[in-house]
């Protein structure tokens, strides 16, 4: 197997366990590269990259961290340094997988470093916190977390079995990684979808697949939008149909599906074609009814399911969202076309439905026109977003942009 598996973590307190995994990998003829992030004592074995180098890369040095004896600051410095070093290793070495282990602090450092590793390269963490909320560690990366069951403290009958499984898991994943490095293609696209824009997105996907495109569909639940932007940054996606930009509403109002302030910027920076619409901007998402903040008690709601409560966006909010959308797209360095469905932005925003709001749609369109760059086409269609004619127009518009590219 060509390439290297990077083992990153505290080789002082967890050195015995890392050496156990390293030996298994090398017995299986897998080359390893070790990075020490420990700040307590001497490493059990000599690493390829020392903890002092990690600390200096993070903006301090090992002796200073030892003298300060501030665990929180040490984790922050080593996390920063580890991520920068991992970025460099991915650029300069043939990295085919990354492995780490630890408790809360060790997992934090390792997971942060793995955020610098492109999607598609296997990433495995054996952790004591893997059975809890893993979102702070995984984020939008393809990080696999294996629960250690017991604390990572020595090699015994149980820990040896778990770590052996981890090592062999890593070998299998790395073998696939080393032979399938170029996942993307010129016809791999990203599209955002929500339940209330599913008819539109299904039609678009089927039409584009008939023309030979591969469409990756992202559920616009915050992490979905962030995942799509991450794949754009990583070079996997070569065109975007951003039909469902609902995450902007959650970011503005405080819903649970925000994708953060950088949503809708990646495609423009990557200079790839994008067709954008205003899908599901009629709503802000919350959990169960009792989770809705009291400040919104007088608002209009729709119970999508027992665990999802939708709140109608106001006229004022729609105008702000429209302006924000225009501002973001105006920064784009790629060809962009915006399609606006005058008949409704979701299944709930049509005549006779709960969120039907001509005033809100007008405000959204007005805000968009205020800030959208004049050279970016804005096509207004009479139909609602889920009408077959709207989907057909999206497809034709997108294909033209791709052909020009």
Tab-separated table of C-alpha atoms in Angstrom, residues 183-191 213-216 218 228 231-241 267 270-275 334-335 398 401-403 405:
chain	number	residue	atom	x	y	z
A	183	UNK	CA	-13.573	11.296	-6.324
A	184	UNK	CA	-14.872	14.395	-8.073
A	185	UNK	CA	-15.648	14.871	-11.735
A	186	UNK	CA	-16.581	17.732	-14.012
A	187	UNK	CA	-20.204	16.678	-13.683
A	188	UNK	CA	-20.506	16.366	-9.898
A	189	UNK	CA	-22.995	18.956	-8.694
A	190	UNK	CA	-24.331	20.134	-5.350
A	191	UNK	CA	-27.994	20.921	-4.695
A	213	UNK	CA	-24.670	14.840	-14.265
A	214	UNK	CA	-24.183	13.409	-10.782
A	215	UNK	CA	-26.204	15.420	-8.267
A	216	UNK	CA	-25.271	15.419	-4.574
A	218	UNK	CA	-27.789	18.283	0.728
A	228	UNK	CA	-21.885	21.362	0.614
A	231	UNK	CA	-17.068	19.949	-0.599
A	232	UNK	CA	-16.973	22.994	-2.861
A	233	UNK	CA	-13.838	24.202	-1.051
A	234	UNK	CA	-12.336	20.719	-1.415
A	235	UNK	CA	-12.853	20.765	-5.172
A	236	UNK	CA	-15.355	17.904	-5.392
A	237	UNK	CA	-18.293	19.981	-6.607
A	238	UNK	CA	-18.048	21.772	-9.940
A	239	UNK	CA	-21.472	23.398	-10.090
A	240	UNK	CA	-24.208	24.390	-7.630
A	241	UNK	CA	-27.994	24.484	-7.781
A	267	UNK	CA	-19.135	28.675	-4.911
A	270	UNK	CA	-14.308	28.640	-6.226
A	271	UNK	CA	-15.480	30.318	-9.449
A	272	UNK	CA	-17.949	27.561	-10.290
A	273	UNK	CA	-21.356	28.123	-11.937
A	274	UNK	CA	-24.329	28.487	-9.636
A	275	UNK	CA	-28.072	28.869	-10.014
A	334	UNK	CA	-18.360	32.832	-10.791
A	335	UNK	CA	-21.303	32.996	-13.225
A	398	UNK	CA	-27.779	25.748	-15.204
A	401	UNK	CA	-23.864	28.124	-17.490
A	402	UNK	CA	-21.972	24.823	-17.486
A	403	UNK	CA	-21.668	24.851	-21.269
A	405	UNK	CA	-17.728	27.157	-18.482
